Amino acid sequence: MTAESTRDREARIADELAIDLLDDEAHAPGGDILLARRLAMLGIAGVMISTAAIGVLHVVEPSRSLDPLSRTISEYELLSNGWIFDWGVVVLALASALILGAMVVREMVPLRSWGSMMTLLWCIGLVGLVVFPKHPGLDPSVAGRVHWTWTLIAFFSLPIGTCLICWRHRTPTGRWPRSAIRLSMMAGGWFAVLTVQTVLSAVTPIQAWRAVGLVERALSLTEMAVMVVLGLWVVHHSESPAVLDPAPDVSG
């Protein structure tokens, strides 16, 4: 075998390896990539709109009169401008569903998986806490208990779902899934603090509820950030695939 034929054979093998090493973006249908990207960007926009809407409630009357340290976010729903809260939460649920849909379309997570189911439960929980509003203070009514149940479901399901989705993607180059996992763990920490506050306020004379509003707001913001990171992960994963450069002529 001559030196020239050896170089030709090596160049052909290199081309074959390069093709094999292209990630799945290069082989996915273009329509799926475009659809996933659009769904993710709409979802990110929805999360940002929801965050802004709930943030506005902290600076306009009459909702600004609520103490953000001790009063829960859900109590905005009971005021005359509570419709802003309702629509903001519904938009967040729809935006989260869009981002999940983008991940399914992009085949980043199967629809029939625990990660998808837990994230979908987050969306359903958000709608549930709007449909069943709470009453001011300690609310022993059926609607109040249902509201609290949906709130718990929403708050704990997203961190679990995100970790299930992202765990197998936590490679050194997987910046977005690793960030989503870190934020989910942070949200889990806030949820644990919220649970401890609730138990202490119920069974001890400690007035832990005085900081429940602050913790709930921190938890909500963290979980909104989780959804934004998941959306950005889809956008990054849906960038136009690189085209292989022609193999250099090594025969001359």
CSV table of C-alpha atoms in Angstrom, one decimal:
chain,number,residue,atom,x,y,z
A,1,MET,CA,0.0,0.0,0.0
A,2,THR,CA,1.4,3.4,-1.0
A,3,ALA,CA,1.8,6.4,1.2
A,4,GLU,CA,-0.8,8.3,-0.9
A,5,SER,CA,-3.5,5.5,-0.6
A,6,THR,CA,-2.8,5.4,3.2
A,7,ARG,CA,-3.4,9.1,3.5
A,8,ASP,CA,-6.6,8.8,1.4
A,9,ARG,CA,-7.8,6.0,3.7
A,10,GLU,CA,-7.1,8.0,6.8
A,11,ALA,CA,-8.9,11.0,5.4
A,12,ARG,CA,-12.0,8.9,4.6
A,13,ILE,CA,-12.0,7.4,8.2
A,14,ALA,CA,-11.7,10.9,9.6
A,15,ASP,CA,-14.7,12.1,7.6
A,16,GLU,CA,-16.7,9.1,8.8
A,17,LEU,CA,-15.8,9.7,12.4
A,18,ALA,CA,-16.7,13.4,12.1
A,19,ILE,CA,-20.1,12.5,10.7
A,20,ASP,CA,-20.7,10.0,13.5
A,21,LEU,CA,-19.7,12.5,16.2
A,22,LEU,CA,-22.2,15.1,15.0
A,23,ASP,CA,-24.8,15.5,17.7
A,24,ASP,CA,-28.5,14.8,17.1
A,25,GLU,CA,-29.1,18.4,16.1
A,26,ALA,CA,-27.5,17.6,12.7
A,27,HIS,CA,-29.9,14.7,12.1
A,28,ALA,CA,-33.1,16.2,13.5
A,29,PRO,CA,-35.8,17.4,11.1
A,30,GLY,CA,-35.5,21.2,10.6
A,31,GLY,CA,-39.1,21.8,11.3
A,32,ASP,CA,-38.8,20.1,14.7
A,33,ILE,CA,-35.8,22.3,15.6
A,34,LEU,CA,-37.6,25.5,14.5
A,35,LEU,CA,-40.8,24.5,16.4
A,36,ALA,CA,-38.9,23.7,19.6
A,37,ARG,CA,-37.0,27.0,19.4
A,38,ARG,CA,-40.2,29.0,18.9
A,39,LEU,CA,-42.0,27.2,21.8
A,40,ALA,CA,-39.1,27.7,24.1
A,41,MET,CA,-38.8,31.4,23.3
A,42,LEU,CA,-42.6,31.9,23.8
A,43,GLY,CA,-42.3,30.1,27.1
A,44,ILE,CA,-39.4,32.2,28.2
A,45,ALA,CA,-41.3,35.4,27.3
A,46,GLY,CA,-44.3,34.1,29.2
A,47,VAL,CA,-42.3,33.5,32.3
A,48,MET,CA,-40.8,37.0,32.2
A,49,ILE,CA,-44.3,38.5,31.7
A,50,SER,CA,-45.6,36.5,34.7
A,51,THR,CA,-42.7,37.6,36.8
A,52,ALA,CA,-43.3,41.3,35.8
A,53,ALA,CA,-47.0,41.0,36.5
A,54,ILE,CA,-46.6,39.6,40.0
A,55,GLY,CA,-43.8,42.1,40.7
A,56,VAL,CA,-46.1,45.0,39.8
A,57,LEU,CA,-48.4,43.9,42.6
A,58,HIS,CA,-45.7,44.8,45.0
A,59,VAL,CA,-45.7,48.5,44.0
A,60,VAL,CA,-49.3,49.4,43.1
A,61,GLU,CA,-52.3,49.9,45.4
A,62,PRO,CA,-54.0,48.2,47.0
A,63,SER,CA,-51.7,45.2,46.8
A,64,ARG,CA,-48.6,47.2,47.9
A,65,SER,CA,-50.1,47.4,51.4
A,66,LEU,CA,-49.5,43.7,52.0
A,67,ASP,CA,-46.4,43.0,54.0
A,68,PRO,CA,-44.1,40.9,51.6
A,69,LEU,CA,-42.4,39.4,54.6
A,70,SER,CA,-45.4,37.8,56.3
A,71,ARG,CA,-48.2,37.7,53.8
A,72,THR,CA,-48.2,35.0,51.1
A,73,ILE,CA,-48.3,35.8,47.4
A,74,SER,CA,-51.7,34.1,47.1
A,75,GLU,CA,-53.3,36.8,49.2
A,76,TYR,CA,-52.9,39.3,46.3
A,77,GLU,CA,-55.7,37.2,44.6
A,78,LEU,CA,-58.2,38.5,47.2
A,79,LEU,CA,-57.7,42.2,46.4
A,80,SER,CA,-59.4,44.4,43.8
A,81,ASN,CA,-56.4,44.0,41.5
A,82,GLY,CA,-56.1,40.3,42.2
A,83,TRP,CA,-56.9,39.6,38.5
A,84,ILE,CA,-53.3,40.5,37.8
A,85,PHE,CA,-52.1,37.7,40.1
A,86,ASP,CA,-54.6,35.2,38.5
A,87,TRP,CA,-53.5,36.0,35.0
A,88,GLY,CA,-49.9,36.1,35.9
A,89,VAL,CA,-50.0,32.6,37.4
A,90,VAL,CA,-52.0,31.2,34.5
A,91,VAL,CA,-49.5,32.7,32.0
A,92,LEU,CA,-46.7,31.1,34.0
A,93,ALA,CA,-48.5,27.7,33.8
A,94,LEU,CA,-49.0,28.0,30.0
A,95,ALA,CA,-45.4,29.2,29.6
A,96,SER,CA,-44.1,26.3,31.5
A,97,ALA,CA,-46.1,23.9,29.4
A,98,LEU,CA,-44.7,25.5,26.3
A,99,ILE,CA,-41.1,25.0,27.5
A,100,LEU,CA,-41.9,21.4,28.4
A,101,GLY,CA,-43.5,20.9,25.0
A,102,ALA,CA,-40.3,22.3,23.4
A,103,MET,CA,-38.2,19.8,25.3
A,104,VAL,CA,-40.4,16.9,24.2
A,105,VAL,CA,-40.4,18.1,20.5
A,106,ARG,CA,-36.6,18.4,20.7
A,107,GLU,CA,-36.5,14.8,22.2
A,108,MET,CA,-34.6,16.1,25.2
A,109,VAL,CA,-37.1,14.3,27.5
A,110,PRO,CA,-39.8,11.7,26.6
A,111,LEU,CA,-43.3,12.8,27.2
A,112,ARG,CA,-44.1,9.6,29.1
A,113,SER,CA,-41.4,10.0,31.8
A,114,TRP,CA,-41.4,10.9,35.4
A,115,GLY,CA,-39.6,14.2,34.6
A,116,SER,CA,-42.3,15.3,32.2
A,117,MET,CA,-45.1,14.2,34.5
A,118,MET,CA,-43.7,16.1,37.5
A,119,THR,CA,-43.2,19.2,35.4
A,120,LEU,CA,-46.7,18.9,34.0
A,121,LEU,CA,-47.9,18.6,37.6
A,122,TRP,CA,-46.3,21.9,38.3
A,123,CYS,CA,-48.4,23.5,35.6
A,124,ILE,CA,-51.6,21.9,36.8
A,125,GLY,CA,-50.8,22.9,40.4
A,126,LEU,CA,-50.4,26.6,39.3
A,127,VAL,CA,-53.9,26.5,37.7
A,128,GLY,CA,-55.3,24.8,40.8
A,129,LEU,CA,-54.2,27.4,43.2
A,130,VAL,CA,-55.9,30.1,41.1
A,131,VAL,CA,-59.1,28.1,40.8
A,132,PHE,CA,-59.2,27.5,44.5
A,133,PRO,CA,-58.3,30.8,46.2
A,134,LYS,CA,-57.4,31.0,49.9
A,135,HIS,CA,-59.0,33.2,52.6
A,136,PRO,CA,-57.1,35.7,54.7
A,137,GLY,CA,-55.2,34.3,57.6
A,138,LEU,CA,-55.7,30.8,58.8
A,139,ASP,CA,-58.1,29.3,56.3
A,140,PRO,CA,-59.9,26.1,57.5
A,141,SER,CA,-62.3,26.0,54.6
A,142,VAL,CA,-62.4,23.2,52.0
A,143,ALA,CA,-61.3,25.6,49.3
A,144,GLY,CA,-58.5,26.9,51.4
A,145,ARG,CA,-57.2,23.4,52.1
A,146,VAL,CA,-57.4,22.6,48.4
A,147,HIS,CA,-55.6,25.8,47.6
A,148,TRP,CA,-52.8,24.9,50.0
A,149,THR,CA,-52.6,21.4,48.6
A,150,TRP,CA,-52.2,22.7,45.0
A,151,THR,CA,-49.6,25.1,46.2
A,152,LEU,CA,-47.6,22.4,47.8
A,153,ILE,CA,-47.9,20.2,44.7
A,154,ALA,CA,-46.7,23.0,42.4
A,155,PHE,CA,-43.8,24.0,44.6
A,156,PHE,CA,-42.3,20.5,45.2
A,157,SER,CA,-43.1,19.0,41.8
A,158,LEU,CA,-41.0,21.3,39.6
A,159,PRO,CA,-37.6,20.8,41.4
A,160,ILE,CA,-38.1,17.0,41.3
A,161,GLY,CA,-39.1,17.1,37.6
A,162,THR,CA,-36.2,19.3,36.6
A,163,CYS,CA,-33.7,17.1,38.4
A,164,LEU,CA,-35.1,14.0,36.8
A,165,ILE,CA,-34.9,15.6,33.3
A,166,CYS,CA,-31.5,17.1,33.7
A,167,TRP,CA,-29.6,14.5,35.7
A,168,ARG,CA,-28.4,12.5,32.8
A,169,HIS,CA,-27.3,15.6,30.9
A,170,ARG,CA,-25.0,17.0,33.7
A,171,THR,CA,-21.8,16.6,31.7
A,172,PRO,CA,-18.9,19.1,31.9
A,173,THR,CA,-20.3,20.8,28.8
A,174,GLY,CA,-23.9,20.7,29.9
A,175,ARG,CA,-24.0,24.2,31.4
A,176,TRP,CA,-27.7,24.7,31.2
A,177,PRO,CA,-28.9,21.4,32.7
A,178,ARG,CA,-26.3,21.8,35.5
A,179,SER,CA,-27.6,25.3,36.2
A,180,ALA,CA,-31.2,24.0,36.3
A,181,ILE,CA,-30.2,21.3,38.8
A,182,ARG,CA,-28.5,23.8,41.0
A,183,LEU,CA,-31.5,26.1,41.0
A,184,SER,CA,-33.8,23.2,41.6
A,185,MET,CA,-31.8,22.2,44.7
A,186,MET,CA,-32.0,25.8,45.9
A,187,ALA,CA,-35.8,25.7,45.4
A,188,GLY,CA,-35.9,22.5,47.3
A,189,GLY,CA,-34.1,24.2,50.2
A,190,TRP,CA,-36.6,27.1,50.2
A,191,PHE,CA,-39.4,24.5,50.1
A,192,ALA,CA,-37.9,22.8,53.2
A,193,VAL,CA,-37.7,26.1,55.0
A,194,LEU,CA,-41.3,26.9,54.1
A,195,THR,CA,-42.4,23.5,55.4
A,196,VAL,CA,-40.5,23.9,58.7
A,197,GLN,CA,-42.1,27.4,59.1
A,198,THR,CA,-45.6,25.9,58.6
A,199,VAL,CA,-45.1,23.1,61.1
A,200,LEU,CA,-43.5,25.4,63.7
A,201,SER,CA,-46.4,27.9,63.4
A,202,ALA,CA,-48.9,25.2,63.7
A,203,VAL,CA,-47.6,23.2,66.7
A,204,THR,CA,-45.4,25.6,68.6
A,205,PRO,CA,-45.7,29.1,70.0
A,206,ILE,CA,-42.9,30.2,67.6
A,207,GLN,CA,-44.3,32.8,65.1
A,208,ALA,CA,-42.4,31.4,62.1
A,209,TRP,CA,-45.1,32.6,59.8
A,210,ARG,CA,-43.8,36.2,60.2
A,211,ALA,CA,-41.2,35.4,57.4
A,212,VAL,CA,-43.3,33.0,55.4
A,213,GLY,CA,-44.0,35.6,52.7
A,214,LEU,CA,-40.3,36.2,52.2
A,215,VAL,CA,-39.5,32.5,51.8
A,216,GLU,CA,-42.4,31.9,49.5
A,217,ARG,CA,-41.4,34.8,47.2
A,218,ALA,CA,-37.8,33.5,47.1
A,219,LEU,CA,-39.1,30.0,46.3
A,220,SER,CA,-41.3,31.4,43.5
A,221,LEU,CA,-38.6,33.4,41.9
A,222,THR,CA,-36.2,30.5,42.0
A,223,GLU,CA,-38.7,28.2,40.3
A,224,MET,CA,-39.4,30.9,37.7
A,225,ALA,CA,-35.6,31.0,37.1
A,226,VAL,CA,-35.6,27.2,36.7
A,227,MET,CA,-38.1,27.5,33.8
A,228,VAL,CA,-36.2,30.2,32.1
A,229,VAL,CA,-33.0,28.1,32.3
A,230,LEU,CA,-34.8,25.1,30.8
A,231,GLY,CA,-36.1,27.3,28.0
A,232,LEU,CA,-32.6,28.7,27.3
A,233,TRP,CA,-31.3,25.1,27.2
A,234,VAL,CA,-33.8,24.3,24.5
A,235,VAL,CA,-32.9,27.4,22.5
A,236,HIS,CA,-29.2,26.6,22.8
A,237,HIS,CA,-29.9,22.9,21.9
A,238,SER,CA,-31.9,24.1,18.8
A,239,GLU,CA,-29.2,26.2,17.2
A,240,SER,CA,-28.6,25.6,13.6
A,241,PRO,CA,-26.3,22.6,13.2
A,242,ALA,CA,-22.8,23.2,12.0
A,243,VAL,CA,-22.1,22.1,8.5
A,244,LEU,CA,-19.0,20.0,8.0
A,245,ASP,CA,-16.3,21.6,6.1
A,246,PRO,CA,-15.0,19.7,3.1
A,247,ALA,CA,-12.2,17.5,3.9
A,248,PRO,CA,-8.8,19.0,3.1
A,249,ASP,CA,-7.0,17.6,0.1
A,250,VAL,CA,-4.1,15.6,1.7
A,251,SER,CA,-3.1,13.8,-1.4
A,252,GLY,CA,-1.0,16.6,-2.8
